PDB file of C-alpha atoms in Angstrom:
ATOM      1  CA  THR A   1     100.326 141.710 107.663  1.00  0.00           C
ATOM      2  CA  ILE A   2     101.110 142.769 104.098  1.00  0.00           C
ATOM      3  CA  ARG A   3     104.289 141.439 102.474  1.00  0.00           C
ATOM      4  CA  PRO A   4     105.682 140.102  99.190  1.00  0.00           C
ATOM      5  CA  ALA A   5     105.168 136.408  98.492  1.00  0.00           C
ATOM      6  CA  SER A   6     108.107 134.054  98.843  1.00  0.00           C
ATOM      7  CA  GLY A   7     110.407 134.443  95.841  1.00  0.00           C
ATOM      8  CA  ALA A   8     109.048 137.856  94.822  1.00  0.00           C
ATOM      9  CA  THR A   9     111.622 140.532  93.950  1.00  0.00           C
ATOM     10  CA  ALA A  10     111.740 144.261  93.218  1.00  0.00           C
ATOM     11  CA  LEU A  11     108.065 145.029  93.862  1.00  0.00           C
ATOM     12  CA  SER A  12     106.844 148.630  93.873  1.00  0.00           C
ATOM     13  CA  ILE A  13     103.777 150.593  94.931  1.00  0.00           C
ATOM     14  CA  THR A  14     104.005 154.080  93.459  1.00  0.00           C
ATOM     15  CA  SER A  15     101.841 157.122  92.758  1.00  0.00           C
ATOM     16  CA  ALA A  16     101.945 160.863  92.189  1.00  0.00           C
ATOM     17  CA  ASN A  17      99.175 161.459  94.750  1.00  0.00           C
ATOM     18  CA  THR A  18      99.224 164.992  96.166  1.00  0.00           C
ATOM     19  CA  THR A  19      96.066 164.902  98.309  1.00  0.00           C
ATOM     20  CA  ALA A  20      96.912 162.014 100.636  1.00  0.00           C
ATOM     21  CA  ALA A  21      99.836 159.607 100.188  1.00  0.00           C
ATOM     22  CA  THR A  22     100.824 156.573  98.155  1.00  0.00           C
ATOM     23  CA  MET A  23     100.369 154.484 101.322  1.00  0.00           C
ATOM     24  CA  ASP A  24      97.944 156.352 103.575  1.00  0.00           C
ATOM     25  CA  LEU A  25      97.510 154.836 107.034  1.00  0.00           C
ATOM     26  CA  ASN A  26      94.381 156.835 107.822  1.00  0.00           C
ATOM     27  CA  GLY A  27      93.167 155.569 111.192  1.00  0.00           C
ATOM     28  CA  ALA A  28      94.921 152.246 110.561  1.00  0.00           C
ATOM     29  CA  GLN A  29      95.814 150.176 113.609  1.00  0.00           C
ATOM     30  CA  PHE A  30      97.928 147.032 114.121  1.00  0.00           C
ATOM     31  CA  VAL A  31      98.980 146.838 110.468  1.00  0.00           C
ATOM     32  CA  THR A  32     102.356 145.306 109.589  1.00  0.00           C
ATOM     33  CA  ILE A  33     103.930 145.978 106.194  1.00  0.00           C
ATOM     34  CA  ASP A  34     107.031 143.818 105.748  1.00  0.00           C
ATOM     35  CA  GLY A  35     109.150 144.248 102.624  1.00  0.00           C
ATOM     36  CA  ARG A  36     110.877 140.866 102.886  1.00  0.00           C
ATOM     37  CA  ALA A  37     109.757 138.119 100.519  1.00  0.00           C
ATOM     38  CA  GLY A  38     107.946 135.582 102.631  1.00  0.00           C
ATOM     39  CA  GLY A  39     108.881 137.583 105.712  1.00  0.00           C
ATOM     40  CA  ALA A  40     112.358 136.011 105.816  1.00  0.00           C
ATOM     41  CA  GLY A  41     115.897 137.341 105.440  1.00  0.00           C
ATOM     42  CA  THR A  42     116.877 140.998 105.269  1.00  0.00           C
ATOM     43  CA  ALA A  43     116.508 141.954 101.578  1.00  0.00           C
ATOM     44  CA  LYS A  44     114.096 144.832 100.899  1.00  0.00           C
ATOM     45  CA  GLN A  45     111.868 143.656  98.042  1.00  0.00           C
ATOM     46  CA  LEU A  46     109.105 146.268  98.333  1.00  0.00           C
ATOM     47  CA  THR A  47     109.387 149.974  97.480  1.00  0.00           C
ATOM     48  CA  ILE A  48     106.700 152.531  98.336  1.00  0.00           C
ATOM     49  CA  ALA A  49     107.257 155.759  96.397  1.00  0.00           C
ATOM     50  CA  ASN A  50     105.693 159.070  95.467  1.00  0.00           C
ATOM     51  CA  THR A  51     106.971 160.766  92.314  1.00  0.00           C
ATOM     52  CA  SER A  52     105.379 164.209  92.888  1.00  0.00           C
ATOM     53  CA  THR A  53     107.356 167.105  94.347  1.00  0.00           C
ATOM     54  CA  SER A  54     104.336 167.767  96.584  1.00  0.00           C
ATOM     55  CA  GLY A  55     103.539 164.114  97.310  1.00  0.00           C
ATOM     56  CA  VAL A  56     104.126 161.806 100.287  1.00  0.00           C
ATOM     57  CA  ALA A  57     105.102 158.141 100.089  1.00  0.00           C
ATOM     58  CA  LEU A  58     103.798 157.134 103.542  1.00  0.00           C
ATOM     59  CA  ARG A  59     101.513 159.012 105.933  1.00  0.00           C
ATOM     60  CA  PHE A  60     100.198 158.358 109.455  1.00  0.00           C
ATOM     61  CA  ILE A  61      97.020 160.350 110.177  1.00  0.00           C
ATOM     62  CA  ASN A  62      93.846 160.298 112.340  1.00  0.00           C
ATOM     63  CA  GLU A  63      94.923 157.987 115.171  1.00  0.00           C
ATOM     64  CA  ALA A  64      97.031 155.628 113.084  1.00  0.00           C
ATOM     65  CA  SER A  65      98.599 153.552 115.845  1.00  0.00           C
ATOM     66  CA  ASN A  66     100.529 150.375 116.645  1.00  0.00           C
ATOM     67  CA  ASN A  67     101.573 149.911 113.031  1.00  0.00           C
ATOM     68  CA  THR A  68     104.935 148.391 112.075  1.00  0.00           C
ATOM     69  CA  LEU A  69     106.690 148.969 108.767  1.00  0.00           C
ATOM     70  CA  ARG A  70     109.984 147.176 108.232  1.00  0.00           C
ATOM     71  CA  HIS A  71     112.480 146.251 105.531  1.00  0.00           C
ATOM     72  CA  LEU A  72     110.940 148.714 103.056  1.00  0.00           C
ATOM     73  CA  THR A  73     112.407 151.251 100.653  1.00  0.00           C
ATOM     74  CA  LEU A  74     110.489 154.527 100.962  1.00  0.00           C
ATOM     75  CA  ARG A  75     111.236 157.050  98.208  1.00  0.00           C
ATOM     76  CA  GLY A  76     110.083 160.623  97.710  1.00  0.00           C
ATOM     77  CA  VAL A  77     110.941 163.927  96.019  1.00  0.00           C
ATOM     78  CA  ASN A  78     108.798 166.310  98.098  1.00  0.00           C
ATOM     79  CA  THR A  79     110.245 169.843  98.061  1.00  0.00           C
ATOM     80  CA  ASN A  80     107.886 171.297 100.704  1.00  0.00           C
ATOM     81  CA  SER A  81     109.669 172.418 103.886  1.00  0.00           C
ATOM     82  CA  PHE A  82     106.680 171.226 105.946  1.00  0.00           C
ATOM     83  CA  SER A  83     106.379 167.724 104.528  1.00  0.00           C
ATOM     84  CA  GLY A  84     108.554 164.734 103.713  1.00  0.00           C
ATOM     85  CA  THR A  85     108.906 161.309 102.169  1.00  0.00           C
ATOM     86  CA  VAL A  86     107.269 159.987 105.366  1.00  0.00           C
ATOM     87  CA  VAL A  87     104.819 162.183 107.296  1.00  0.00           C
ATOM     88  CA  PHE A  88     103.357 161.804 110.783  1.00  0.00           C
ATOM     89  CA  SER A  89     100.366 164.114 110.558  1.00  0.00           C
ATOM     90  CA  THR A  90      97.444 165.382 112.622  1.00  0.00           C
ATOM     91  CA  THR A  91      94.351 163.758 114.092  1.00  0.00           C
ATOM     92  CA  THR A  92      90.629 164.433 114.243  1.00  0.00           C
ATOM     93  CA  GLY A  93      90.260 161.981 117.112  1.00  0.00           C
ATOM     94  CA  ALA A  94      91.016 162.065 120.820  1.00  0.00           C
ATOM     95  CA  ASN A  95      94.480 160.541 120.359  1.00  0.00           C
ATOM     96  CA  GLY A  96      97.450 161.125 118.115  1.00  0.00           C
ATOM     97  CA  ASN A  97      99.305 158.785 115.790  1.00  0.00           C
ATOM     98  CA  ASP A  98     100.959 156.677 118.474  1.00  0.00           C
ATOM     99  CA  ASP A  99     103.287 153.693 118.963  1.00  0.00           C
ATOM    100  CA  ASN A 100     104.172 153.223 115.315  1.00  0.00           C
ATOM    101  CA  THR A 101     107.520 151.725 114.269  1.00  0.00           C
ATOM    102  CA  LEU A 102     109.718 152.143 111.210  1.00  0.00           C
ATOM    103  CA  ALA A 103     112.503 149.554 111.332  1.00  0.00           C
ATOM    104  CA  GLN A 104     115.325 148.612 108.941  1.00  0.00           C
ATOM    105  CA  CYS A 105     113.937 150.815 106.164  1.00  0.00           C
ATOM    106  CA  ASP A 106     115.715 152.882 103.511  1.00  0.00           C
ATOM    107  CA  ILE A 107     114.101 156.347 103.530  1.00  0.00           C
ATOM    108  CA  CYS A 108     115.534 158.371 100.707  1.00  0.00           C
ATOM    109  CA  ASP A 109     115.300 160.149  97.379  1.00  0.00           C
ATOM    110  CA  GLY A 110     113.687 159.253  94.091  1.00  0.00           C
ATOM    111  CA  ALA A 111     114.419 160.907  90.742  1.00  0.00           C
ATOM    112  CA  SER A 112     115.439 163.999  92.753  1.00  0.00           C
ATOM    113  CA  THR A 113     116.041 164.730  96.437  1.00  0.00           C
ATOM    114  CA  PRO A 114     113.429 165.562  99.090  1.00  0.00           C
ATOM    115  CA  THR A 115     113.653 168.462 101.540  1.00  0.00           C
ATOM    116  CA  ASN A 116     112.952 166.142 104.497  1.00  0.00           C
ATOM    117  CA  CYS A 117     112.966 162.380 104.703  1.00  0.00           C
ATOM    118  CA  ILE A 118     110.734 162.163 107.809  1.00  0.00           C
ATOM    119  CA  TYR A 119     108.511 165.049 108.927  1.00  0.00           C
ATOM    120  CA  ALA A 120     106.184 165.055 111.948  1.00  0.00           C
ATOM    121  CA  GLN A 121     103.721 167.702 113.095  1.00  0.00           C
ATOM    122  CA  GLY A 122     100.924 166.624 115.403  1.00  0.00           C
ATOM    123  CA  THR A 123      97.695 168.269 116.468  1.00  0.00           C
ATOM    124  CA  GLY A 124      98.797 168.956 120.035  1.00  0.00           C
ATOM    125  CA  THR A 125      95.562 170.663 121.105  1.00  0.00           C
ATOM    126  CA  THR A 126      95.581 168.275 124.066  1.00  0.00           C
ATOM    127  CA  THR A 127      98.454 166.178 125.387  1.00  0.00           C
ATOM    128  CA  ALA A 128      96.619 163.021 124.308  1.00  0.00           C
ATOM    129  CA  GLN A 129      96.570 164.263 120.715  1.00  0.00           C
ATOM    130  CA  ASN A 130     100.361 164.396 120.477  1.00  0.00           C
ATOM    131  CA  ASN A 131     102.023 161.883 118.187  1.00  0.00           C
ATOM    132  CA  SER A 132     103.711 159.839 120.912  1.00  0.00           C
ATOM    133  CA  GLY A 133     105.678 156.646 121.387  1.00  0.00           C
ATOM    134  CA  ASN A 134     106.809 156.359 117.768  1.00  0.00           C
ATOM    135  CA  THR A 135     110.085 154.590 116.989  1.00  0.00           C
ATOM    136  CA  ILE A 136     112.511 154.993 114.076  1.00  0.00           C
ATOM    137  CA  THR A 137     115.195 152.326 114.413  1.00  0.00           C
ATOM    138  CA  GLY A 138     117.889 150.770 112.247  1.00  0.00           C
ATOM    139  CA  CYS A 139     116.913 152.840 109.210  1.00  0.00           C
ATOM    140  CA  ASN A 140     119.117 154.346 106.499  1.00  0.00           C
ATOM    141  CA  ILE A 141     117.985 157.954 106.028  1.00  0.00           C
ATOM    142  CA  PHE A 142     119.850 159.619 103.209  1.00  0.00           C
ATOM    143  CA  ASN A 143     119.994 162.080 100.297  1.00  0.00           C
ATOM    144  CA  PHE A 144     117.925 164.867 101.848  1.00  0.00           C
ATOM    145  CA  HIS A 145     119.057 167.983  99.990  1.00  0.00           C
ATOM    146  CA  ARG A 146     117.862 171.044  98.079  1.00  0.00           C
ATOM    147  CA  THR A 147     119.834 172.920  95.470  1.00  0.00           C
ATOM    148  CA  THR A 148     118.172 176.189  96.551  1.00  0.00           C
ATOM    149  CA  ALA A 149     118.378 178.144  99.820  1.00  0.00           C
ATOM    150  CA  VAL A 150     116.043 175.827 101.753  1.00  0.00           C
ATOM    151  CA  ASP A 151     116.859 174.103 105.064  1.00  0.00           C
ATOM    152  CA  THR A 152     116.702 170.306 104.973  1.00  0.00           C
ATOM    153  CA  ALA A 153     116.554 167.485 107.523  1.00  0.00           C
ATOM    154  CA  GLY A 154     116.749 163.731 107.802  1.00  0.00           C
ATOM    155  CA  VAL A 155     114.191 163.645 110.643  1.00  0.00           C
ATOM    156  CA  MET A 156     112.255 166.782 111.597  1.00  0.00           C
ATOM    157  CA  LEU A 157     109.895 166.762 114.591  1.00  0.00           C
ATOM    158  CA  THR A 158     107.922 169.964 115.097  1.00  0.00           C
ATOM    159  CA  SER A 159     105.079 170.636 117.558  1.00  0.00           C
ATOM    160  CA  GLY A 160     102.764 167.971 118.912  1.00  0.00           C
ATOM    161  CA  ASN A 161     105.288 165.126 119.212  1.00  0.00           C
ATOM    162  CA  THR A 162     106.427 163.442 122.433  1.00  0.00           C
ATOM    163  CA  LEU A 163     108.204 160.294 123.600  1.00  0.00           C
ATOM    164  CA  TRP A 164     109.815 159.347 120.283  1.00  0.00           C
ATOM    165  CA  THR A 165     112.771 156.977 120.025  1.00  0.00           C
ATOM    166  CA  LEU A 166     115.376 157.499 117.289  1.00  0.00           C
ATOM    167  CA  SER A 167     117.937 154.720 117.605  1.00  0.00           C
ATOM    168  CA  GLY A 168     120.594 153.057 115.485  1.00  0.00           C
ATOM    169  CA  ASN A 169     119.805 154.999 112.316  1.00  0.00           C
ATOM    170  CA  SER A 170     122.322 156.147 109.699  1.00  0.00           C
ATOM    171  CA  PHE A 171     122.166 159.624 108.109  1.00  0.00           C
ATOM    172  CA  TYR A 172     124.351 160.252 105.059  1.00  0.00           C
ATOM    173  CA  GLN A 173     124.691 161.526 101.476  1.00  0.00           C
ATOM    174  CA  THR A 174     125.678 159.185  98.662  1.00  0.00           C
ATOM    175  CA  VAL A 175     127.108 161.983  96.471  1.00  0.00           C
ATOM    176  CA  SER A 176     128.822 165.326  97.010  1.00  0.00           C
ATOM    177  CA  ARG A 177     126.471 168.284  97.540  1.00  0.00           C
ATOM    178  CA  ALA A 178     126.958 171.842  96.312  1.00  0.00           C
ATOM    179  CA  GLY A 179     126.859 174.420  99.076  1.00  0.00           C
ATOM    180  CA  VAL A 180     123.743 176.593  99.353  1.00  0.00           C
ATOM    181  CA  ASN A 181     122.649 179.369 101.720  1.00  0.00           C
ATOM    182  CA  ALA A 182     120.876 176.990 104.077  1.00  0.00           C
ATOM    183  CA  VAL A 183     121.238 174.576 106.996  1.00  0.00           C
ATOM    184  CA  VAL A 184     121.238 170.783 106.706  1.00  0.00           C
ATOM    185  CA  ARG A 185     120.363 168.899 109.887  1.00  0.00           C
ATOM    186  CA  ALA A 186     120.392 165.143 110.359  1.00  0.00           C
ATOM    187  CA  ILE A 187     118.065 165.190 113.391  1.00  0.00           C
ATOM    188  CA  TYR A 188     115.981 168.317 114.025  1.00  0.00           C
ATOM    189  CA  LEU A 189     113.836 168.545 117.173  1.00  0.00           C
ATOM    190  CA  THR A 190     112.432 172.025 116.720  1.00  0.00           C
ATOM    191  CA  ASN A 191     109.875 172.826 119.383  1.00  0.00           C
ATOM    192  CA  THR A 192     109.697 173.067 123.179  1.00  0.00           C
ATOM    193  CA  SER A 193     106.474 171.039 123.028  1.00  0.00           C
ATOM    194  CA  THR A 194     108.492 168.315 121.279  1.00  0.00           C
ATOM    195  CA  ASN A 195     110.007 166.585 124.279  1.00  0.00           C
ATOM    196  CA  SER A 196     110.776 163.415 126.244  1.00  0.00           C
ATOM    197  CA  HIS A 197     112.552 161.823 123.291  1.00  0.00           C
ATOM    198  CA  THR A 198     115.381 159.288 123.268  1.00  0.00           C
ATOM    199  CA  VAL A 199     118.041 159.787 120.588  1.00  0.00           C
ATOM    200  CA  THR A 200     120.692 157.111 120.856  1.00  0.00           C
ATOM    201  CA  GLY A 201     123.261 155.211 118.824  1.00  0.00           C
ATOM    202  CA  ASN A 202     122.721 157.055 115.549  1.00  0.00           C
ATOM    203  CA  PHE A 203     125.448 157.486 112.909  1.00  0.00           C
ATOM    204  CA  ILE A 204     125.738 160.786 111.050  1.00  0.00           C
ATOM    205  CA  GLY A 205     128.179 161.258 108.190  1.00  0.00           C
ATOM    206  CA  GLY A 206     129.836 159.526 105.269  1.00  0.00           C
ATOM    207  CA  SER A 207     128.240 158.088 102.156  1.00  0.00           C
ATOM    208  CA  ALA A 208     127.095 154.716 103.534  1.00  0.00           C
ATOM    209  CA  PRO A 209     125.495 153.254 106.675  1.00  0.00           C
ATOM    210  CA  ASN A 210     127.316 153.592 110.003  1.00  0.00           C
ATOM    211  CA  ALA A 211     129.010 156.801 108.776  1.00  0.00           C
ATOM    212  CA  GLY A 212     131.027 154.666 106.386  1.00  0.00           C
ATOM    213  CA  GLY A 213     132.176 154.943 102.792  1.00  0.00           C
ATOM    214  CA  THR A 214     133.693 158.160 101.487  1.00  0.00           C
ATOM    215  CA  ALA A 215     133.258 161.456 103.319  1.00  0.00           C
ATOM    216  CA  TRP A 216     130.026 163.447 103.311  1.00  0.00           C
ATOM    217  CA  THR A 217     131.338 166.176 101.016  1.00  0.00           C
ATOM    218  CA  THR A 218     130.241 169.681 100.153  1.00  0.00           C
ATOM    219  CA  THR A 219     131.669 171.767  97.313  1.00  0.00           C
ATOM    220  CA  GLY A 220     131.949 175.499  96.700  1.00  0.00           C
ATOM    221  CA  THR A 221     133.097 178.225  99.090  1.00  0.00           C
ATOM    222  CA  THR A 222     130.820 181.197  98.456  1.00  0.00           C
ATOM    223  CA  GLN A 223     127.712 180.099 100.379  1.00  0.00           C
ATOM    224  CA  PRO A 224     127.157 179.947 104.172  1.00  0.00           C
ATOM    225  CA  TYR A 225     126.137 176.288 104.019  1.00  0.00           C
ATOM    226  CA  ARG A 226     125.850 175.029 107.609  1.00  0.00           C
ATOM    227  CA  PHE A 227     125.769 171.504 108.962  1.00  0.00           C
ATOM    228  CA  VAL A 228     124.125 170.483 112.260  1.00  0.00           C
ATOM    229  CA  GLY A 229     124.271 166.875 113.421  1.00  0.00           C
ATOM    230  CA  ILE A 230     121.547 167.064 116.091  1.00  0.00           C
ATOM    231  CA  TRP A 231     119.524 170.194 116.834  1.00  0.00           C
ATOM    232  CA  LEU A 232     117.493 170.062 120.049  1.00  0.00           C
ATOM    233  CA  ARG A 233     115.224 172.790 121.313  1.00  0.00           C
ATOM    234  CA  GLY A 234     114.368 171.383 124.705  1.00  0.00           C
ATOM    235  CA  SER A 235     111.546 171.822 127.159  1.00  0.00           C
ATOM    236  CA  SER A 236     111.997 173.273 130.643  1.00  0.00           C
ATOM    237  CA  PHE A 237     109.695 170.640 132.140  1.00  0.00           C
ATOM    238  CA  ALA A 238     110.648 167.386 130.401  1.00  0.00           C
ATOM    239  CA  THR A 239     113.831 165.518 129.543  1.00  0.00           C
ATOM    240  CA  THR A 240     115.139 164.435 126.154  1.00  0.00           C
ATOM    241  CA  SER A 241     118.114 162.063 126.241  1.00  0.00           C
ATOM    242  CA  LEU A 242     120.888 162.152 123.602  1.00  0.00           C
ATOM    243  CA  GLN A 243     123.456 159.397 124.089  1.00  0.00           C
ATOM    244  CA  ALA A 244     126.168 157.576 122.118  1.00  0.00           C
ATOM    245  CA  ASN A 245     125.531 159.207 118.749  1.00  0.00           C
ATOM    246  CA  ILE A 246     128.502 159.273 116.339  1.00  0.00           C
ATOM    247  CA  ILE A 247     129.195 162.150 113.930  1.00  0.00           C
ATOM    248  CA  ARG A 248     132.186 161.615 111.631  1.00  0.00           C
ATOM    249  CA  ASN A 249     133.552 161.296 108.084  1.00  0.00           C
ATOM    250  CA  PHE A 250     133.057 164.767 106.594  1.00  0.00           C
ATOM    251  CA  ALA A 251     134.850 166.972 104.075  1.00  0.00           C
ATOM    252  CA  TRP A 252     132.981 170.232 104.572  1.00  0.00           C
TER     253      TRP A 252
END
């Protein structure tokens, strides 16, 4: 377990690393990173950030499994469409990056906004190599946006991912966004091999957690700027469950 000492405040681990990640869980197993001072309360006193537009704040790779990260602020500015502030990557082993949990974290922007907050693409050569059993719960996922014609997402799962749980998260924008010729998706499940997920109790909209605050607002009328709350491309042989998600508080 890694966490701030009791009484510590506003700690930060940051880099501009473009070859791995600021915090690279490469084959790591049963690691807990807890951003609460002394492991008590709810205040997030540890930030993990990457300041490069091609960098990653946190990465799971090569059978990283059974790790728990909670009460952290994860910041990034990655502009790559196939990356994010947090990345679940590939594996060189027999198994994927499995049974990891992100809980009660803020996953968001830095000096500028990232294309994706969470991006996952597994190996998927065999079923065992899928990134499976990962959980994103109770997190605030916000300020994913590009000013150019590039699609963006809060959580994007591509191929090689199965049995994920996305529950009780909030997706929002803290400021108004200018319309661009692109699509913004809160939750984007893109591939028929990405299946057997549970997506429940998430809030999408507004400028604060639980779709609260002022409306999620877009400005300008000349661009075909499209919003999608949850995009699911399902499998014909497995079930993904979407239940009790709330989409509200927009001025689009």
